[in-house]
Amino acid sequence: MTGPDLKKLREHLGEAIGRELTVADMAKLCGLSDEDGASTIRKWEVSGSSGPVAELLRILAMASDHYPILEMFNVFDRHDVAVKDRPARRQAFREQMARATCCGGLVKRSLPWGLKIKPFFSFD
């Protein structure tokens, strides 16, 4: 993920959850330490990120309408889901992702590529 892409993602996730995300908020979403997490995000917003954090950011991006739902999460375009029901199900999925991003709803679990998502936090 390039630096400008990461900066735009922070803006789009903020739109999805209804509040602006700071670099410190993004650091928490990426599981970075409080001490140097914000400076790491600032650096990545210039140079870009790679590896496991880039994959994590692709997953979090699904909360925004600006990004596609990744194929492995796409359970909407299957033969057993009526075409007329697909838009509502996609929207419900994005809302669920936004709530999870905002309110700590994601629990620790294994993801593809060996990623781990730590329990998130509330911004309050």
Coordinates of C-alpha atoms in Angstrom, one line a residue:
M1 CA 0.0 0.0 0.0
T2 CA 1.5 3.3 -1.0
G3 CA 1.7 6.3 1.4
P4 CA -1.0 8.3 -0.4
D5 CA -3.2 5.2 -0.4
L6 CA -2.8 4.8 3.4
K7 CA -3.6 8.5 4.0
K8 CA -6.7 8.2 1.8
L9 CA -7.7 5.0 3.6
R10 CA -7.5 6.8 7.0
E11 CA -9.9 9.5 5.5
H12 CA -12.3 6.9 4.1
L13 CA -12.4 4.8 7.3
G14 CA -13.2 8.0 9.2
E15 CA -16.1 8.6 6.9
A16 CA -17.3 5.0 7.4
I17 CA -17.3 5.3 11.2
G18 CA -18.5 8.9 11.3
R19 CA -15.4 10.6 12.9
E20 CA -12.0 11.6 11.7
L21 CA -9.2 9.1 12.5
T22 CA -6.0 10.5 13.8
V23 CA -2.6 8.8 13.1
A24 CA -2.7 7.6 16.7
D25 CA -6.1 5.9 15.9
M26 CA -4.6 4.2 12.9
A27 CA -1.6 3.1 14.9
K28 CA -4.0 1.4 17.4
L29 CA -5.9 -0.2 14.5
C30 CA -2.6 -1.7 13.2
G31 CA -1.7 -2.9 16.7
L32 CA 1.3 -0.6 17.0
S33 CA 2.6 0.6 20.4
D34 CA 1.5 3.8 21.9
E35 CA 5.0 5.2 22.1
D36 CA 6.0 5.2 18.5
G37 CA 2.9 4.0 16.6
A38 CA 1.8 7.4 15.4
S39 CA 5.2 8.3 14.0
T40 CA 5.3 4.9 12.2
I41 CA 1.9 5.7 10.6
R42 CA 3.2 9.1 9.6
K43 CA 6.3 7.5 8.0
W44 CA 4.1 4.9 6.2
E45 CA 1.9 7.7 4.9
V46 CA 4.9 8.9 3.0
S47 CA 6.8 5.7 2.1
G48 CA 4.0 3.2 2.2
S49 CA 3.4 0.0 4.1
S50 CA 3.9 -3.6 3.2
G51 CA 3.7 -7.1 4.6
P52 CA 1.1 -8.2 7.2
V53 CA 0.1 -4.6 8.0
A54 CA -0.8 -3.9 4.3
E55 CA -3.0 -7.0 4.3
L56 CA -4.7 -5.9 7.6
L57 CA -5.4 -2.5 6.1
R58 CA -7.0 -4.1 3.0
I59 CA -9.3 -6.0 5.4
L60 CA -10.2 -2.9 7.4
A61 CA -10.8 -1.0 4.1
M62 CA -13.8 -3.1 3.5
A63 CA -15.7 -0.9 6.0
S64 CA -15.7 1.8 3.4
D65 CA -17.7 1.9 0.2
H66 CA -14.6 3.2 -1.6
Y67 CA -13.0 -0.2 -1.5
P68 CA -14.0 -3.6 -2.8
I69 CA -15.1 -6.5 -0.5
L70 CA -12.2 -9.0 -0.8
E71 CA -13.0 -12.2 -2.6
M72 CA -12.5 -14.4 0.5
F73 CA -15.1 -12.3 2.4
N74 CA -17.6 -12.1 -0.5
V75 CA -20.5 -14.3 0.5
F76 CA -23.0 -12.2 -1.4
D77 CA -22.5 -13.2 -5.0
R78 CA -23.1 -16.9 -4.5
H79 CA -25.9 -18.8 -6.1
D80 CA -27.8 -19.2 -2.8
V81 CA -28.2 -15.5 -2.2
A82 CA -31.0 -13.9 -4.2
V83 CA -29.7 -11.1 -6.5
K84 CA -32.3 -8.7 -5.1
D85 CA -30.9 -9.3 -1.5
R86 CA -27.2 -8.8 -2.4
P87 CA -27.0 -5.0 -2.1
A88 CA -28.6 -5.0 1.4
R89 CA -26.3 -7.8 2.6
R90 CA -23.2 -5.9 1.3
Q91 CA -24.3 -2.8 3.1
A92 CA -25.0 -4.7 6.3
F93 CA -21.5 -6.2 6.0
R94 CA -19.8 -2.8 5.6
E95 CA -21.8 -1.4 8.5
Q96 CA -20.6 -4.4 10.6
M97 CA -17.0 -3.8 9.6
A98 CA -17.3 -0.1 10.4
R99 CA -18.7 -0.9 13.9
A100 CA -15.9 -3.4 14.5
T101 CA -13.3 -0.9 13.4
C102 CA -14.7 1.8 15.6
C103 CA -15.9 0.0 18.7
G104 CA -13.5 -2.8 19.3
G105 CA -15.8 -5.5 17.9
L106 CA -13.1 -7.5 16.2
V107 CA -11.8 -10.2 18.4
K108 CA -8.4 -11.9 18.2
R109 CA -8.5 -14.5 15.4
S110 CA -6.3 -15.9 12.8
L111 CA -6.6 -14.5 9.3
P112 CA -5.2 -15.7 6.0
W113 CA -1.5 -14.9 5.5
G114 CA -0.9 -15.7 9.2
L115 CA -2.2 -12.3 10.3
K116 CA -3.5 -11.8 13.8
I117 CA -6.0 -9.1 14.8
K118 CA -5.7 -8.0 18.3
P119 CA -8.8 -7.0 20.2
F120 CA -9.5 -3.4 19.2
F121 CA -10.5 -0.6 21.4
S122 CA -13.1 2.1 21.7
F123 CA -12.1 5.6 20.7
D124 CA -14.0 7.0 23.7

